[in-house]
């Protein structure tokens, strides 16, 4: 991969670059928002890794300007902020992934490879179940004419379920597939987030798209409920 890494923590940036280069990747560095934006706009990168808190130009503004200028290169945001609203802001502006500091180098490289693969195979298809629509590329969900705001975790969970319609999935399987590898919580988190989803995509519309399968977990109705 050819990677552009934009981060004002010089020591961290060089450490990441050394690791990526050791794996055979090409890495260019920028330490402020303006030079990072200019480099990304020149093109030629497989992935851009973009810190949020940058001097010169905020990372969100860099991302917004890249997307406004037609740059479609996958962008992974880096931040010490781990709130879901922070992540939602990044995705709404056009980010493709979000990684919270501190992170493992193994996880970083795995997610960079995934971003590059998705870029090569083209945008993910829009998922539909009745009048429920999930657009992975635009990071939007709607039911009928009503747009539904989801947090990044809710979005990832719904996408996972919609990709496997009419299939009973255990809570453990969902936890392993939707949550990060480093997450050490229990399966009750799945139940909590299914509840969040139901209150947003089903209850206001009088639908039941996510059905509880006793003794197993959950099943997403292909009809959308």
Coordinates of C-alpha atoms in Angstrom, one line a residue:
X1 CA 0.0 0.0 0.0
X2 CA 1.0 3.6 -0.4
X3 CA -0.1 5.4 2.8
X4 CA -0.2 9.1 3.7
X5 CA 0.0 9.5 7.5
X6 CA -1.0 12.9 8.8
X7 CA -0.2 13.3 12.5
X8 CA 1.5 16.1 14.5
X9 CA 2.8 13.6 17.1
X10 CA 6.1 13.3 15.3
X11 CA 7.5 10.4 17.4
X12 CA 4.3 8.4 17.0
X13 CA 4.1 9.1 13.3
X14 CA 7.7 8.0 12.7
X15 CA 7.1 4.8 14.7
X16 CA 4.0 3.9 12.7
X17 CA 5.8 4.7 9.5
X18 CA 8.8 2.4 10.4
X19 CA 6.4 -0.4 11.2
X20 CA 4.5 0.0 7.9
X21 CA 7.7 0.3 5.9
X22 CA 9.0 -2.9 7.5
X23 CA 5.9 -4.7 6.1
X24 CA 6.7 -3.4 2.7
X25 CA 4.4 -0.4 2.5
X26 CA 5.3 3.0 1.2
X27 CA 4.6 5.8 3.7
X28 CA 4.6 9.6 3.3
X29 CA 4.4 11.8 6.4
X30 CA 2.7 15.2 7.1
X31 CA 2.6 16.9 10.5
X32 CA 0.0 19.6 10.0
X33 CA -3.4 19.8 8.4
X34 CA -2.6 22.0 5.4
X35 CA 0.4 20.0 4.1
X36 CA -1.6 16.8 4.8
X37 CA -4.6 18.1 2.8
X38 CA -2.3 19.2 -0.1
X39 CA -0.6 15.9 -0.2
X40 CA -3.8 13.9 -0.2
X41 CA -5.3 16.1 -3.0
X42 CA -2.3 15.3 -5.2
X43 CA -3.6 11.7 -5.2
X44 CA -1.9 8.4 -5.6
X45 CA -2.5 7.0 -2.1
X46 CA -4.3 3.8 -1.3
X47 CA -5.2 5.0 2.2
X48 CA -4.9 8.3 4.2
X49 CA -4.4 8.0 8.0
X50 CA -5.6 11.4 9.4
X51 CA -5.3 12.6 13.0
X52 CA -8.1 14.9 14.2
X53 CA -6.3 17.4 16.3
X54 CA -3.8 19.0 13.9
X55 CA -2.2 22.4 13.7
X56 CA -2.9 24.6 10.8
X57 CA -6.2 22.9 9.8
X58 CA -8.4 20.6 11.9
X59 CA -8.6 17.0 10.8
X60 CA -12.3 17.2 10.3
X61 CA -11.8 20.3 8.1
X62 CA -9.1 18.5 6.1
X63 CA -11.5 15.5 5.6
X64 CA -14.4 17.8 4.6
X65 CA -12.2 19.7 2.0
X66 CA -11.0 16.4 0.6
X67 CA -14.4 15.1 0.0
X68 CA -15.7 18.4 -1.3
X69 CA -12.9 18.4 -3.9
X70 CA -13.8 14.9 -5.1
X71 CA -11.0 12.9 -3.3
X72 CA -12.4 9.4 -2.7
X73 CA -9.3 7.9 -1.1
X74 CA -10.2 5.9 2.0
X75 CA -9.6 7.9 5.2
X76 CA -9.0 6.4 8.6
X77 CA -9.3 9.0 11.4
X78 CA -7.1 8.8 14.5
X79 CA -8.1 10.4 17.8
X80 CA -7.7 10.2 21.5
X81 CA -11.4 10.8 21.7
X82 CA -13.4 7.6 22.0
X83 CA -16.9 9.0 22.2
X84 CA -19.4 7.7 19.7
X85 CA -20.6 11.2 18.8
X86 CA -17.0 12.1 17.8
X87 CA -16.9 9.0 15.6
X88 CA -20.3 9.8 14.2
X89 CA -19.1 13.3 13.2
X90 CA -16.1 11.7 11.4
X91 CA -18.3 9.3 9.5
X92 CA -20.8 12.0 8.6
X93 CA -18.0 14.0 7.0
X94 CA -16.9 11.0 4.9
X95 CA -14.4 9.0 7.0
X96 CA -14.1 5.3 6.2
X97 CA -12.8 4.2 9.6
X98 CA -12.0 5.5 13.0
X99 CA -9.3 4.3 15.4
X100 CA -8.9 5.5 19.0
X101 CA -5.4 6.1 20.5
X102 CA -3.7 4.2 22.0
X103 CA -4.1 1.3 19.5
X104 CA -2.2 -1.8 18.7
X105 CA -0.1 -1.7 15.5
X106 CA -1.6 -5.1 14.6
X107 CA -5.1 -3.7 14.6
X108 CA -4.0 -0.6 12.6
X109 CA -2.4 -2.6 9.8
X110 CA -5.4 -5.1 9.6
X111 CA -7.8 -2.2 9.3
X112 CA -5.7 -0.4 6.7
X113 CA -5.6 -3.6 4.6
X114 CA -9.4 -3.9 4.9
X115 CA -9.8 -0.3 3.7
X116 CA -7.5 -0.8 0.7
X117 CA -9.3 -4.0 -0.2
X118 CA -12.7 -2.3 -0.1
X119 CA -11.4 0.5 -2.3
X120 CA -10.2 -1.9 -4.9
X121 CA -13.5 -3.8 -5.0
X122 CA -15.6 -0.7 -5.2
X123 CA -18.2 0.8 -2.9
X124 CA -20.3 -1.6 -0.7
X125 CA -23.7 -2.2 -2.1
X126 CA -26.8 -0.5 -0.5
X127 CA -28.6 -2.9 1.8
X128 CA -32.4 -3.0 1.6
X129 CA -35.1 -4.8 3.7
X130 CA -38.5 -3.6 2.8
X131 CA -38.5 0.1 3.2
X132 CA -35.4 0.0 5.5
X133 CA -32.3 1.1 3.6
X134 CA -28.7 1.2 4.7
X135 CA -26.1 2.9 2.5
X136 CA -22.5 1.9 3.7
X137 CA -20.8 4.4 1.4
X138 CA -22.8 7.4 2.5
X139 CA -23.1 6.0 6.1
X140 CA -26.9 6.7 6.1
X141 CA -29.9 4.7 7.2
X142 CA -33.6 5.5 6.4
X143 CA -37.0 3.9 6.6
X144 CA -39.2 5.1 3.9
X145 CA -38.7 8.8 3.6
X146 CA -37.4 9.2 7.2
X147 CA -33.6 9.4 7.8
X148 CA -32.5 7.7 11.0
X149 CA -29.4 8.8 12.9
X150 CA -27.3 5.9 14.3
X151 CA -24.1 5.9 16.2
X152 CA -21.1 4.1 14.5
X153 CA -21.7 1.0 16.7
X154 CA -25.4 0.9 15.9
X155 CA -24.6 1.3 12.2
X156 CA -22.1 -1.5 12.2
X157 CA -24.5 -3.8 14.1
X158 CA -27.4 -3.1 11.7
X159 CA -25.2 -3.6 8.7
X160 CA -24.0 -6.9 10.0
X161 CA -27.6 -8.1 10.6
X162 CA -28.9 -6.8 7.3
X163 CA -26.1 -8.7 5.4
X164 CA -27.4 -11.9 7.0
X165 CA -31.2 -11.8 6.7
X166 CA -33.4 -14.6 8.1
X167 CA -30.3 -16.1 9.8
X168 CA -30.3 -16.8 13.6
X169 CA -27.1 -15.3 15.0
X170 CA -25.8 -15.9 18.5
X171 CA -24.9 -13.0 20.7
X172 CA -21.3 -14.2 20.9
X173 CA -20.9 -14.3 17.2
X174 CA -22.3 -10.8 16.8
X175 CA -20.0 -9.6 19.6
X176 CA -16.9 -11.1 17.9
X177 CA -17.8 -9.7 14.5
X178 CA -19.1 -6.2 15.3
X179 CA -17.0 -5.2 18.2
X180 CA -13.2 -4.6 18.0
X181 CA -10.8 -7.5 18.8
X182 CA -9.5 -5.6 21.8
X183 CA -13.0 -5.3 23.3
X184 CA -13.3 -7.3 26.5
X185 CA -16.9 -6.7 27.4
X186 CA -19.6 -9.4 27.6
X187 CA -22.5 -10.5 25.3
X188 CA -24.9 -8.3 27.3
X189 CA -23.6 -5.4 25.2
X190 CA -25.2 -7.0 22.1
X191 CA -28.5 -7.0 23.9
X192 CA -28.2 -3.4 24.9
X193 CA -27.4 -2.2 21.4
X194 CA -30.1 -4.3 19.8
X195 CA -32.4 -2.5 22.1
X196 CA -31.0 0.9 20.9
X197 CA -31.6 -0.2 17.3
X198 CA -35.1 -1.4 17.9
X199 CA -36.0 2.0 19.4
X200 CA -34.7 3.8 16.3
X201 CA -35.5 1.6 13.3
X202 CA -38.6 -0.3 14.5
X203 CA -40.6 1.1 17.4
X204 CA -41.4 4.6 15.8
X205 CA -42.6 2.8 12.7
X206 CA -44.6 0.0 14.3
X207 CA -42.2 -2.7 12.9
X208 CA -40.3 -5.7 14.2
X209 CA -37.3 -6.3 12.0
X210 CA -35.0 -7.7 14.7
X211 CA -36.5 -10.8 16.2
X212 CA -35.3 -12.5 19.4
X213 CA -34.5 -16.2 18.9
X214 CA -34.7 -17.8 22.3
X215 CA -31.7 -19.7 23.4
X216 CA -29.7 -18.5 20.3
X217 CA -29.7 -14.7 19.8
X218 CA -31.3 -12.6 17.1
X219 CA -32.6 -12.9 13.5
X220 CA -33.1 -10.0 11.1
X221 CA -36.3 -10.2 9.0
X222 CA -35.5 -9.9 5.3
X223 CA -38.8 -8.1 4.9
X224 CA -37.7 -5.4 7.2
X225 CA -40.4 -6.2 9.8

